[in-house]
Coordinates of N, CA and C in Angstrom, one line a residue:
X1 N 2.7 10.2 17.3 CA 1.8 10.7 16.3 C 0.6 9.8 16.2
X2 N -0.5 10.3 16.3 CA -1.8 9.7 15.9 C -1.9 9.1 14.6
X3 N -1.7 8.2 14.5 CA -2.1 7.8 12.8 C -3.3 7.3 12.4
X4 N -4.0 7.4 11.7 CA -5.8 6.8 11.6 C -5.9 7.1 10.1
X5 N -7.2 6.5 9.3 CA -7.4 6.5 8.2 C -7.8 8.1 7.8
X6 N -7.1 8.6 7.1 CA -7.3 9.7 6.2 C -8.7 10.2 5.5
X7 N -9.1 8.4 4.8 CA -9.9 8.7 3.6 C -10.9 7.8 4.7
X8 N -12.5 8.4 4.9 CA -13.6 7.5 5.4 C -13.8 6.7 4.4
X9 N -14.2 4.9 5.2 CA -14.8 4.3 3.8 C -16.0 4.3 3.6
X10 N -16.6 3.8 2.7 CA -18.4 3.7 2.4 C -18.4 2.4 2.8
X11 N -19.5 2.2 3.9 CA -20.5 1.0 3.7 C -21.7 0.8 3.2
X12 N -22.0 1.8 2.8 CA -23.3 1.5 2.0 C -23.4 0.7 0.9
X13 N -22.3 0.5 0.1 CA -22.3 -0.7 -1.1 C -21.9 -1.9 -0.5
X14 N -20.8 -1.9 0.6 CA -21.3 -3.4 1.3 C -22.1 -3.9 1.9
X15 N -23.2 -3.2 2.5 CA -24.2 -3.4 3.2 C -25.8 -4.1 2.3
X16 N -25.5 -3.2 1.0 CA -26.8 -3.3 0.2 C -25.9 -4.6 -0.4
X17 N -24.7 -4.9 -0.6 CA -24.3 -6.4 -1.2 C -24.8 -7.4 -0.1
X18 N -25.1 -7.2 1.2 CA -25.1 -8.4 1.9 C -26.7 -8.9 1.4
X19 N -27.6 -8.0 1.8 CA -28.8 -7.2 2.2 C -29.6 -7.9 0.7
X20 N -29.2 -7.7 -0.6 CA -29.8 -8.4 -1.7 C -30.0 -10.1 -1.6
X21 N -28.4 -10.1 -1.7 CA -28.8 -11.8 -1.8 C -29.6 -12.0 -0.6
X22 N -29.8 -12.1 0.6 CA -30.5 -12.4 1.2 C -32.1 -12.4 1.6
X23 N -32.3 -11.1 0.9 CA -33.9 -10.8 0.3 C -34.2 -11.9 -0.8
X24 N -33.5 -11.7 -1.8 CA -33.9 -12.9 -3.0 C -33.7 -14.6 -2.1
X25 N -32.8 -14.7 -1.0 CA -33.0 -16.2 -1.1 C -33.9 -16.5 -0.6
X26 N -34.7 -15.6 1.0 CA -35.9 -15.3 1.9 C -37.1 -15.8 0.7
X27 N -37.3 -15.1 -0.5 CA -38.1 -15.0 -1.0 C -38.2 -16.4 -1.9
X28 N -36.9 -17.4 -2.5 CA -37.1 -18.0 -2.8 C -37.2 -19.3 -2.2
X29 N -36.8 -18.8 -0.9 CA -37.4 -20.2 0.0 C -39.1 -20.1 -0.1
X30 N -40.0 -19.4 0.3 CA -41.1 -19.1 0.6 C -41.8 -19.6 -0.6
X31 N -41.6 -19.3 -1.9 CA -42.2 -20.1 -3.1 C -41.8 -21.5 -3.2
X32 N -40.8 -22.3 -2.9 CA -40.6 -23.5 -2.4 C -41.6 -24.4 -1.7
X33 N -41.4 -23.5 -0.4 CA -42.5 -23.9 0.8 C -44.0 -23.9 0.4
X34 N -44.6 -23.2 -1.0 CA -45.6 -22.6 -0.9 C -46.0 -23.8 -2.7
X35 N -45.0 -24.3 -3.0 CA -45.0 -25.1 -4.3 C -46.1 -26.9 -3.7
X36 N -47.0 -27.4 -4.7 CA -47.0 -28.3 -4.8 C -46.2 -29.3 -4.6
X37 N -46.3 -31.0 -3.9 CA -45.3 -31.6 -3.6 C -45.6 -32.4 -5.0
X38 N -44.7 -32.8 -6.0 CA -44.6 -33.6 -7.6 C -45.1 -35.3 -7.1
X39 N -46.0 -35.2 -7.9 CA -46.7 -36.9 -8.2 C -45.1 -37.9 -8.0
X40 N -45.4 -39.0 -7.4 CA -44.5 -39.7 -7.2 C -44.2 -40.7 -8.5
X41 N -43.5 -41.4 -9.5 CA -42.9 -41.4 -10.2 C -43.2 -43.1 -10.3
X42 N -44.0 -44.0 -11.3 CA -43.9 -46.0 -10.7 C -42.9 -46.2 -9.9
X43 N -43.0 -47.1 -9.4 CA -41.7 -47.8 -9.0 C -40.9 -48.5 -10.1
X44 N -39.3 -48.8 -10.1 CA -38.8 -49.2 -11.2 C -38.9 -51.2 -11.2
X45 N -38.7 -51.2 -12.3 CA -39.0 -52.7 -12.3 C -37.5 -53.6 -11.1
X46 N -38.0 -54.7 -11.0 CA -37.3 -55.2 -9.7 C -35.8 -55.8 -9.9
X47 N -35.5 -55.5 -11.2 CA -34.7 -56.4 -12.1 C -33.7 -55.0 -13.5
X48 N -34.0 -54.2 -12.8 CA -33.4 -53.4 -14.1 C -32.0 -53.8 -14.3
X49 N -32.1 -53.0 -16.0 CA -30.8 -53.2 -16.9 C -29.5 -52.8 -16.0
X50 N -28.3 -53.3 -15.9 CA -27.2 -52.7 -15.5 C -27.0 -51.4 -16.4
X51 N -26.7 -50.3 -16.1 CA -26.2 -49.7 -16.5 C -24.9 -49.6 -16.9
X52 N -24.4 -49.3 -18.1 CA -22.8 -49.2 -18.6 C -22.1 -48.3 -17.8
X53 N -20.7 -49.3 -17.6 CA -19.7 -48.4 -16.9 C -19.4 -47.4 -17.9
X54 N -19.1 -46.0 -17.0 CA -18.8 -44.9 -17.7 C -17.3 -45.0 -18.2
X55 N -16.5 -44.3 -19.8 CA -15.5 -44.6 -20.4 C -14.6 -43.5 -19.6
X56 N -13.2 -43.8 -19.2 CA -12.7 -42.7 -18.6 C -12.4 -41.6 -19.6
X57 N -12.4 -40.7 -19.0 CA -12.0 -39.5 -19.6 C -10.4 -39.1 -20.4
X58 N -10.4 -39.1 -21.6 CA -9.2 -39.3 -22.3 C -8.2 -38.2 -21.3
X59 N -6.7 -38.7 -21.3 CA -5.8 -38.4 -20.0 C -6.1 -38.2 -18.8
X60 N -7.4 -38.9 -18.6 CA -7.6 -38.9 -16.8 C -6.4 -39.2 -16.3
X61 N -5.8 -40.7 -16.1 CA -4.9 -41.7 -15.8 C -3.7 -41.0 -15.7
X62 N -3.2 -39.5 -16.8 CA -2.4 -39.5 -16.8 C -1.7 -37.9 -16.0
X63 N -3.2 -37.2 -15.5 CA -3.2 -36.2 -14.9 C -2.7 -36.1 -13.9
X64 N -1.8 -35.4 -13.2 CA -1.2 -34.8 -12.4 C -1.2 -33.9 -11.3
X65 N -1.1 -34.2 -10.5 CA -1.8 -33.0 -9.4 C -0.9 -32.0 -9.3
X66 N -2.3 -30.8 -9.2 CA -0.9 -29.7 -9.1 C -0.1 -28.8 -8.1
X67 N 0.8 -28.7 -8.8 CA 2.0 -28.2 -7.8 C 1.6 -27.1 -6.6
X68 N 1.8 -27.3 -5.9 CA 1.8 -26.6 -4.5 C 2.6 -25.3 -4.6
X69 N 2.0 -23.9 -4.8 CA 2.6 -22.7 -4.8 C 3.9 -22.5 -4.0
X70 N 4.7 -22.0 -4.3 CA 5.9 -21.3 -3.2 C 5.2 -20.5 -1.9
X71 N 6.3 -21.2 -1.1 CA 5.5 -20.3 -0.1 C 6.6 -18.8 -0.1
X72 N 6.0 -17.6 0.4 CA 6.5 -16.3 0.7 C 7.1 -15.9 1.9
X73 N 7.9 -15.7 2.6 CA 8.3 -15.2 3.6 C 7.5 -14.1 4.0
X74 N 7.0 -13.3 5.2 CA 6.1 -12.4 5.2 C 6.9 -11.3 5.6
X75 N 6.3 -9.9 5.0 CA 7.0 -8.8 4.9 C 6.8 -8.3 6.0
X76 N 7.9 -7.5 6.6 CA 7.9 -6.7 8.1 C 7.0 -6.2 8.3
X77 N 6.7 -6.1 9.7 CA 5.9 -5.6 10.3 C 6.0 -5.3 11.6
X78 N 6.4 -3.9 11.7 CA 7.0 -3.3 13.1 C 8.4 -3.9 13.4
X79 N 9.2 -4.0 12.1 CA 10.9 -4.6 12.5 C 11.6 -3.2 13.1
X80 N 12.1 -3.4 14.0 CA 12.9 -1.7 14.8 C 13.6 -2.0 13.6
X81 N 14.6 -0.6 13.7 CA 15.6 -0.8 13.2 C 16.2 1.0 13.2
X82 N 17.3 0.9 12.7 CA 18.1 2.8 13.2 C 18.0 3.1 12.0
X83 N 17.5 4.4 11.4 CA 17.8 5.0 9.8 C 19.1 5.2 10.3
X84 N 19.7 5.3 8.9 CA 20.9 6.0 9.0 C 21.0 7.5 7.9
X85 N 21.2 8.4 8.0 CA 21.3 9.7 7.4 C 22.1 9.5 5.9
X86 N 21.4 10.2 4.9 CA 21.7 10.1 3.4 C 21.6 11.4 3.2
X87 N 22.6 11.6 2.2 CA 22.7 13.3 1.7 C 21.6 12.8 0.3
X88 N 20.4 14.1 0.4 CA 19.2 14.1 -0.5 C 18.9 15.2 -0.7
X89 N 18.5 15.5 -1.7 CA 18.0 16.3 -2.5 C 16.7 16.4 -2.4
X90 N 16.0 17.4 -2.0 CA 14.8 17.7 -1.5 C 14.0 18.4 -2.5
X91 N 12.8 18.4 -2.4 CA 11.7 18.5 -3.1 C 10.5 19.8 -1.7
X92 N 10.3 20.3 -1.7 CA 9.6 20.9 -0.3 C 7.9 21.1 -1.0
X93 N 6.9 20.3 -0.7 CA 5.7 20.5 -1.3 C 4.5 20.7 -0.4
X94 N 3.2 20.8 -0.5 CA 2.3 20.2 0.6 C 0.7 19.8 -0.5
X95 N -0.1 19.1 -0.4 CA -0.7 18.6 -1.0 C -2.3 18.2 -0.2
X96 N -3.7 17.9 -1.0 CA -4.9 17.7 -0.7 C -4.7 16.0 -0.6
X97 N -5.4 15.6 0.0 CA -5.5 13.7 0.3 C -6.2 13.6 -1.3
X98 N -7.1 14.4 -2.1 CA -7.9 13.9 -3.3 C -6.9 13.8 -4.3
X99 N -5.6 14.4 -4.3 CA -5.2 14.5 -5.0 C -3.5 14.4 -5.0
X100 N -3.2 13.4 -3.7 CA -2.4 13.3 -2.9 C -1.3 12.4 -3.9
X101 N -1.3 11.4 -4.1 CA -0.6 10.7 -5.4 C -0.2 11.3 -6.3
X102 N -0.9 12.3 -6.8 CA -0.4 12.6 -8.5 C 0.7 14.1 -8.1
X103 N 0.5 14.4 -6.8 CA 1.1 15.4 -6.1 C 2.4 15.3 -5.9
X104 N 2.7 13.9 -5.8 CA 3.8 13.5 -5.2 C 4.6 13.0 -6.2
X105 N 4.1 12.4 -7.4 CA 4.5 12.4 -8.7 C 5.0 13.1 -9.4
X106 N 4.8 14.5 -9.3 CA 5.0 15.6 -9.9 C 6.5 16.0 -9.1
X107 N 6.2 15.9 -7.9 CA 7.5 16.1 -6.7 C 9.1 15.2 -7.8
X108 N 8.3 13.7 -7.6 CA 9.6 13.0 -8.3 C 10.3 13.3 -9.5
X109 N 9.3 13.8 -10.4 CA 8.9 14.6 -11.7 C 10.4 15.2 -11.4
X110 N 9.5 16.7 -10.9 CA 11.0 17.6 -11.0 C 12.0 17.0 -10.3
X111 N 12.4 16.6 -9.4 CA 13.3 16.0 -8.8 C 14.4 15.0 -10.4
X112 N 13.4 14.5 -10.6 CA 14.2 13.3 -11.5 C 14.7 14.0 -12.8
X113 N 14.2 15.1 -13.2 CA 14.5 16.0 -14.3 C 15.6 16.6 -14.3
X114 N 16.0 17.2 -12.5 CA 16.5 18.4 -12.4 C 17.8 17.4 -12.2
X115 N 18.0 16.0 -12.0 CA 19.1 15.6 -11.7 C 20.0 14.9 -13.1
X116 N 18.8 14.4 -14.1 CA 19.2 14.2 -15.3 C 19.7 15.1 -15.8
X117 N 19.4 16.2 -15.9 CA 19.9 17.7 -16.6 C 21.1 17.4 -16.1
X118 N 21.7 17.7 -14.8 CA 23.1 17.6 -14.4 C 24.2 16.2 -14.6
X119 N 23.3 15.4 -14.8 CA 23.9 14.2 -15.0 C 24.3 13.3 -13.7
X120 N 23.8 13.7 -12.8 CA 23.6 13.1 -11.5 C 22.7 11.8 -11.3
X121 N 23.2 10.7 -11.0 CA 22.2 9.4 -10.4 C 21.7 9.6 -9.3
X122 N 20.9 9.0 -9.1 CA 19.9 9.1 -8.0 C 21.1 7.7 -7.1
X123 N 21.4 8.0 -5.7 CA 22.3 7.0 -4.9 C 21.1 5.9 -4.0
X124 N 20.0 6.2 -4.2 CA 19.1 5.3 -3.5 C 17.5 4.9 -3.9
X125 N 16.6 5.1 -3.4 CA 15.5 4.7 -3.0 C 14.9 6.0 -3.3
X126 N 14.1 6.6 -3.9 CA 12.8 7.9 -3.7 C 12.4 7.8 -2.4
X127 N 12.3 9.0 -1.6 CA 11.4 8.7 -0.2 C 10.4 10.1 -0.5
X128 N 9.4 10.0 0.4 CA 8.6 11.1 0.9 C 8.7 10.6 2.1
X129 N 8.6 12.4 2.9 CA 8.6 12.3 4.3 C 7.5 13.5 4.7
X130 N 6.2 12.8 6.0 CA 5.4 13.5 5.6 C 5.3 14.3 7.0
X131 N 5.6 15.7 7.2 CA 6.0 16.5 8.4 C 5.1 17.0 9.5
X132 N 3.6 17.2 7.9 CA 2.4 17.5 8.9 C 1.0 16.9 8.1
X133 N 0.2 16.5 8.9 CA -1.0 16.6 8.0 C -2.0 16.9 9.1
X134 N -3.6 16.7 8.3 CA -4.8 17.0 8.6 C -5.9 16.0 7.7
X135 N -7.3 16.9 8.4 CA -8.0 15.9 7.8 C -8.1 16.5 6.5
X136 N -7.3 17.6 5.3 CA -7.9 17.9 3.7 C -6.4 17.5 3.6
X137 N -5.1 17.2 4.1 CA -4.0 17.0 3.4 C -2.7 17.6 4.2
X138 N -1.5 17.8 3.5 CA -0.5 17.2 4.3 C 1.1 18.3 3.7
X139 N 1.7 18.5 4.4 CA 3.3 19.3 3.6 C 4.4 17.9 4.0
X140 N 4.8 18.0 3.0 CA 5.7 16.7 2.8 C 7.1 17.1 2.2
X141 N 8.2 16.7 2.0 CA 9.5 16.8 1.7 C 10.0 15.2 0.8
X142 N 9.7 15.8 -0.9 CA 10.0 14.5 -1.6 C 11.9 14.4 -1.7
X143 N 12.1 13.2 -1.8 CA 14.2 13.0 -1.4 C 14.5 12.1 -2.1
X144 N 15.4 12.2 -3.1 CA 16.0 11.5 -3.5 C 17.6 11.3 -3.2
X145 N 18.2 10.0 -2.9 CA 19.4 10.2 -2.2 C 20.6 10.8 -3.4
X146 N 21.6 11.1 -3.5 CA 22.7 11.6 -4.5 C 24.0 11.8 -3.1
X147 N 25.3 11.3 -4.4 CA 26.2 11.6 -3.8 C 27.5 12.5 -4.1
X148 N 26.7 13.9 -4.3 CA 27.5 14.8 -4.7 C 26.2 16.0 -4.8
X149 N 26.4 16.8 -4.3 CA 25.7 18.2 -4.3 C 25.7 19.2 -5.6
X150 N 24.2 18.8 -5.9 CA 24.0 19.5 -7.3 C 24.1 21.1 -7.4
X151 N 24.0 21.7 -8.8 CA 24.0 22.8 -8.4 C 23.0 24.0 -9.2
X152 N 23.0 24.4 -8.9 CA 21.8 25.9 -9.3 C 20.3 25.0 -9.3
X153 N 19.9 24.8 -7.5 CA 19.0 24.2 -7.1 C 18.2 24.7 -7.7
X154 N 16.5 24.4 -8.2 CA 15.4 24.5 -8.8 C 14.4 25.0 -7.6
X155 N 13.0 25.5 -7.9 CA 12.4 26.1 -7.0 C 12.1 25.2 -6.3
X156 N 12.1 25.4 -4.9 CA 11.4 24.6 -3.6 C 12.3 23.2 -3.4
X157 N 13.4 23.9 -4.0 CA 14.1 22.3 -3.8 C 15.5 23.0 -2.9
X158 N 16.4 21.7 -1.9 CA 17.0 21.9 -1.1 C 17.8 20.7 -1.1
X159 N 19.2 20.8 -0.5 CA 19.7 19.7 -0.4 C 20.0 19.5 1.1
X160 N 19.8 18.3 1.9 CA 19.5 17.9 3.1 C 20.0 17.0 3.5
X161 N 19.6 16.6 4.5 CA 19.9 14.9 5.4 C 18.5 14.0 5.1
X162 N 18.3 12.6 5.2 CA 17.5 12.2 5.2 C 16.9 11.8 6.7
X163 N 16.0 11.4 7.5 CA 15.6 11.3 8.9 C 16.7 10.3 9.4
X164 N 17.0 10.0 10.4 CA 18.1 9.4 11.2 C 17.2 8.5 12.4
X165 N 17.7 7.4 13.0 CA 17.5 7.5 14.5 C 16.2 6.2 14.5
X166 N 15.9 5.3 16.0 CA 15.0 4.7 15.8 C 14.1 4.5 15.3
X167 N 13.6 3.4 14.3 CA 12.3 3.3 14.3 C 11.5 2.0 13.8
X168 N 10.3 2.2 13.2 CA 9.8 1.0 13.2 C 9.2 0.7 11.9
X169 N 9.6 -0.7 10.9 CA 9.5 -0.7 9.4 C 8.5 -1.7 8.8
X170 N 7.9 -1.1 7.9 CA 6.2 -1.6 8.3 C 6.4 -2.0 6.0
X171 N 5.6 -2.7 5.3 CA 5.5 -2.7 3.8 C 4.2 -3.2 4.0
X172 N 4.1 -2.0 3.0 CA 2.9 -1.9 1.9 C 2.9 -2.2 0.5
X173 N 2.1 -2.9 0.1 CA 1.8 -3.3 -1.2 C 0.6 -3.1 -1.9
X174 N 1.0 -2.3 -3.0 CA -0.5 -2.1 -3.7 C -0.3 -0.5 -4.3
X175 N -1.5 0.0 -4.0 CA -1.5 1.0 -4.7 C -1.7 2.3 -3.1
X176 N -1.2 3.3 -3.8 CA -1.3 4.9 -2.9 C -2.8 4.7 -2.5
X177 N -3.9 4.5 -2.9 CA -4.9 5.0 -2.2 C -5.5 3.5 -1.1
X178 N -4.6 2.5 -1.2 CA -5.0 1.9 -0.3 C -4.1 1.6 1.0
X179 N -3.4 2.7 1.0 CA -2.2 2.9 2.3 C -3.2 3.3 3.4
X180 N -4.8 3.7 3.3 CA -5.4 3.8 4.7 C -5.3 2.2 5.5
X181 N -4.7 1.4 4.4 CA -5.6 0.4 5.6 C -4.1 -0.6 6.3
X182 N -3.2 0.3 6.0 CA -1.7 -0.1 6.0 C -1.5 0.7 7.4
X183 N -1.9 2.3 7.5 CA -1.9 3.1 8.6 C -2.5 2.6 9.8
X184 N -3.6 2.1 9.1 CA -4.5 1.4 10.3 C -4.4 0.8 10.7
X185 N -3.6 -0.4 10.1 CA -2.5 -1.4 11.0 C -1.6 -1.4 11.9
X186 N -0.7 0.2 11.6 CA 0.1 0.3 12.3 C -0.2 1.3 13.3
X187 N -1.1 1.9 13.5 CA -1.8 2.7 14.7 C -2.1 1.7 15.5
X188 N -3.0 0.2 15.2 CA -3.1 -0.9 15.9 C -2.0 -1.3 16.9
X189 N -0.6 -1.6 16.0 CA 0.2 -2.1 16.6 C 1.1 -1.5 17.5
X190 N 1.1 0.1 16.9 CA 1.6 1.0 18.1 C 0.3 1.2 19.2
X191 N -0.3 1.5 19.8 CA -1.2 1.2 20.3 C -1.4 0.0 21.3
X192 N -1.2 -1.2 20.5 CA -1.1 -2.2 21.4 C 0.4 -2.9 22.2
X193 N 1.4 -2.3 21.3 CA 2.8 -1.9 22.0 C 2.7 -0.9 23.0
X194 N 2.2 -0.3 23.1 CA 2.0 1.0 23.8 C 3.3 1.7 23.5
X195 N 3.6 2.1 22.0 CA 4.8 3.0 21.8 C 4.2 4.3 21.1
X196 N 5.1 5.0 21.1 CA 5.0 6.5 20.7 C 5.7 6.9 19.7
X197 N 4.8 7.7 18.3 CA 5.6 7.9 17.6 C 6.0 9.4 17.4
X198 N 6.9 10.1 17.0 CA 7.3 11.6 16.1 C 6.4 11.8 15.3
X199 N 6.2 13.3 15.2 CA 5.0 13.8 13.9 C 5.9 13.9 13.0
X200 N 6.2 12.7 12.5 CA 6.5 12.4 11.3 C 6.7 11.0 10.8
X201 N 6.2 11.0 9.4 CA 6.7 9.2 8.9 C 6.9 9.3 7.4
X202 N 7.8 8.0 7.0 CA 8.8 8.2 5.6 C 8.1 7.1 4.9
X203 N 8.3 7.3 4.1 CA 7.5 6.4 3.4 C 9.0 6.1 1.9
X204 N 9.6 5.2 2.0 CA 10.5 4.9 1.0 C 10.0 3.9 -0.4
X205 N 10.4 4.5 -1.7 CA 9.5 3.4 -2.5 C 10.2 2.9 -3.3
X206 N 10.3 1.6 -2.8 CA 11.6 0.1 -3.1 C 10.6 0.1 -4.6
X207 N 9.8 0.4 -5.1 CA 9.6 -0.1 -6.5 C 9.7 1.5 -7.5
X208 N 10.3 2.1 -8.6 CA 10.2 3.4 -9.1 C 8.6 3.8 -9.5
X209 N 8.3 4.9 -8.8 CA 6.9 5.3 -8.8 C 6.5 5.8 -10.2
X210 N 7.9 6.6 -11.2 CA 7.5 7.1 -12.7 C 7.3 5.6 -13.2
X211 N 7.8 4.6 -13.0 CA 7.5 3.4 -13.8 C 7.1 2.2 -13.7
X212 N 6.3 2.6 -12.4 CA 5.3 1.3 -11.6 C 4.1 1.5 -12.1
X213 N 3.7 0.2 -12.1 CA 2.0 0.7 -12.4 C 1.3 0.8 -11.1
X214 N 0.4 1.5 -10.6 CA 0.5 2.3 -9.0 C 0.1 0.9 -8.1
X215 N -0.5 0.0 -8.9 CA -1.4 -1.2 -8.0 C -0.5 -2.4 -7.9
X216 N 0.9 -1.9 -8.1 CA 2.2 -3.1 -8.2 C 3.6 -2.1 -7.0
X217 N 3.0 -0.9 -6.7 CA 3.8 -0.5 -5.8 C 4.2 -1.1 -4.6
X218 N 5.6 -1.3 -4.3 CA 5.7 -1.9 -2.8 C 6.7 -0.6 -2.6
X219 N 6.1 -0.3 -0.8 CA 6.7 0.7 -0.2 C 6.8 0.7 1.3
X220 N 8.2 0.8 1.5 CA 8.9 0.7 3.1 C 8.0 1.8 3.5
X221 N 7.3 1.7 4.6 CA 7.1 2.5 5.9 C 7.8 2.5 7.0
X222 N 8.4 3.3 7.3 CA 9.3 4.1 8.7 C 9.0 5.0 9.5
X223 N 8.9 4.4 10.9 CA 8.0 5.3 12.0 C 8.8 5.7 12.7
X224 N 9.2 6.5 12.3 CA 10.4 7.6 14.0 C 9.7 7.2 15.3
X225 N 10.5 6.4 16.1 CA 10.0 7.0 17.8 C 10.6 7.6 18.4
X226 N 10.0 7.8 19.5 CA 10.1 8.9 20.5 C 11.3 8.3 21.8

């Protein structure tokens, strides 16, 4: 599968950011160059007063340097690895990229309603799996795993398998609308692997999307290959 950025970005506000400061400093060098050089100042006598040592600064002496952050282990990037198949309860939707997030929220929405009603736990992870897209948007299948088959399914909803079979596991961190630059990564690195993916990819979300705040989301990406 071709993967590439969805949403085009603007350069026009980075460009006019570079583009200012550098007009104002051009211009403030030029009035510099163009200033009077300042009368030079007596000379000081040959003999001046010592000046007083400065008094240290109350708890200088007793300040402490500071601690050196933890370091992080770095999150996957292109780790293979085999899905293995989960009995899920499906959601069947399709959605615009402008409105792509709140779309899929609404998916978990009923999904999460229709299992509380029954009294059913969710046995895993929320996934979206996205089957097709384009350049306005995309039909996707939202899953939550369960282990026991609910009953008097809800509209557009199905009970299924989850994807199966090689692939390759990529995290993202942050918020849904900055996954273009997560895709973009990984089109890189398939690309420079020279591997091939399935028109399809899962997107599993290790943090709960009803009760994340969107810019604290971390989310497994999984690339079926070929």
């Amino acid at each position: 599968m071709n993967f590439h950025n969805f949403r085009l970005a603007s350069l026009g506000a980075g460009l006019a950011a570079l583009i200012l400061p550098l007009a104002i400093s051009l211009t403030s060098g030029a009035a510099l160059a163009q200033a009077p050089a300042a009368t030079p100042s007596p000379a000081a006598s040959a003999n001046p007063s010592p000046a007083p040592s400065p008094s240290p600064a109350p708890g200088a002496a007793q300040q402490a340097p500071n601690p050196t952050a933890p370091v992080q282990a770095a999150d996957p990037f292109g780790e293979p690895l085999t899905l293995e198949p989960k009995k899920v309860v499906i959601h069947r939707g399709n959605a615009n990229w402008d409105s792509a997030f709140d779309t899929l929220i609404d998916s978990f929405k009923a999904l999460t309603a229709f299992l509380d009603k029954q009294g059913i736990k969710p046995a895993g992870n929320a996934m979206i799996v996205y089957t097709s897209t384009d350049d306005t948007g995309f039909t996707y299948l939202a899953e939550i795993p369960v282990e026991q088959d609910p009953k008097n399914l809800g509209k557009d909803m199905s009970i299924g398998k989850s994807p199966e079979g090689n692939a390759l596991k990529f995290v993202h961190r942050g918020s849904y609308d900055n996954m273009d630059n997560t895709y973009e990564a990984i089109t890189n690195h398939l690309d420079d692997k020279k591997l091939e993916a399935k028109d399809m990819f899962i997107e599993e979300y290790m943090t709960d999307p009803l009760k994340t705040a969107e810019d604290k989301l971390v989310i497994n990406v999984y690339v079926p290959l070929k």
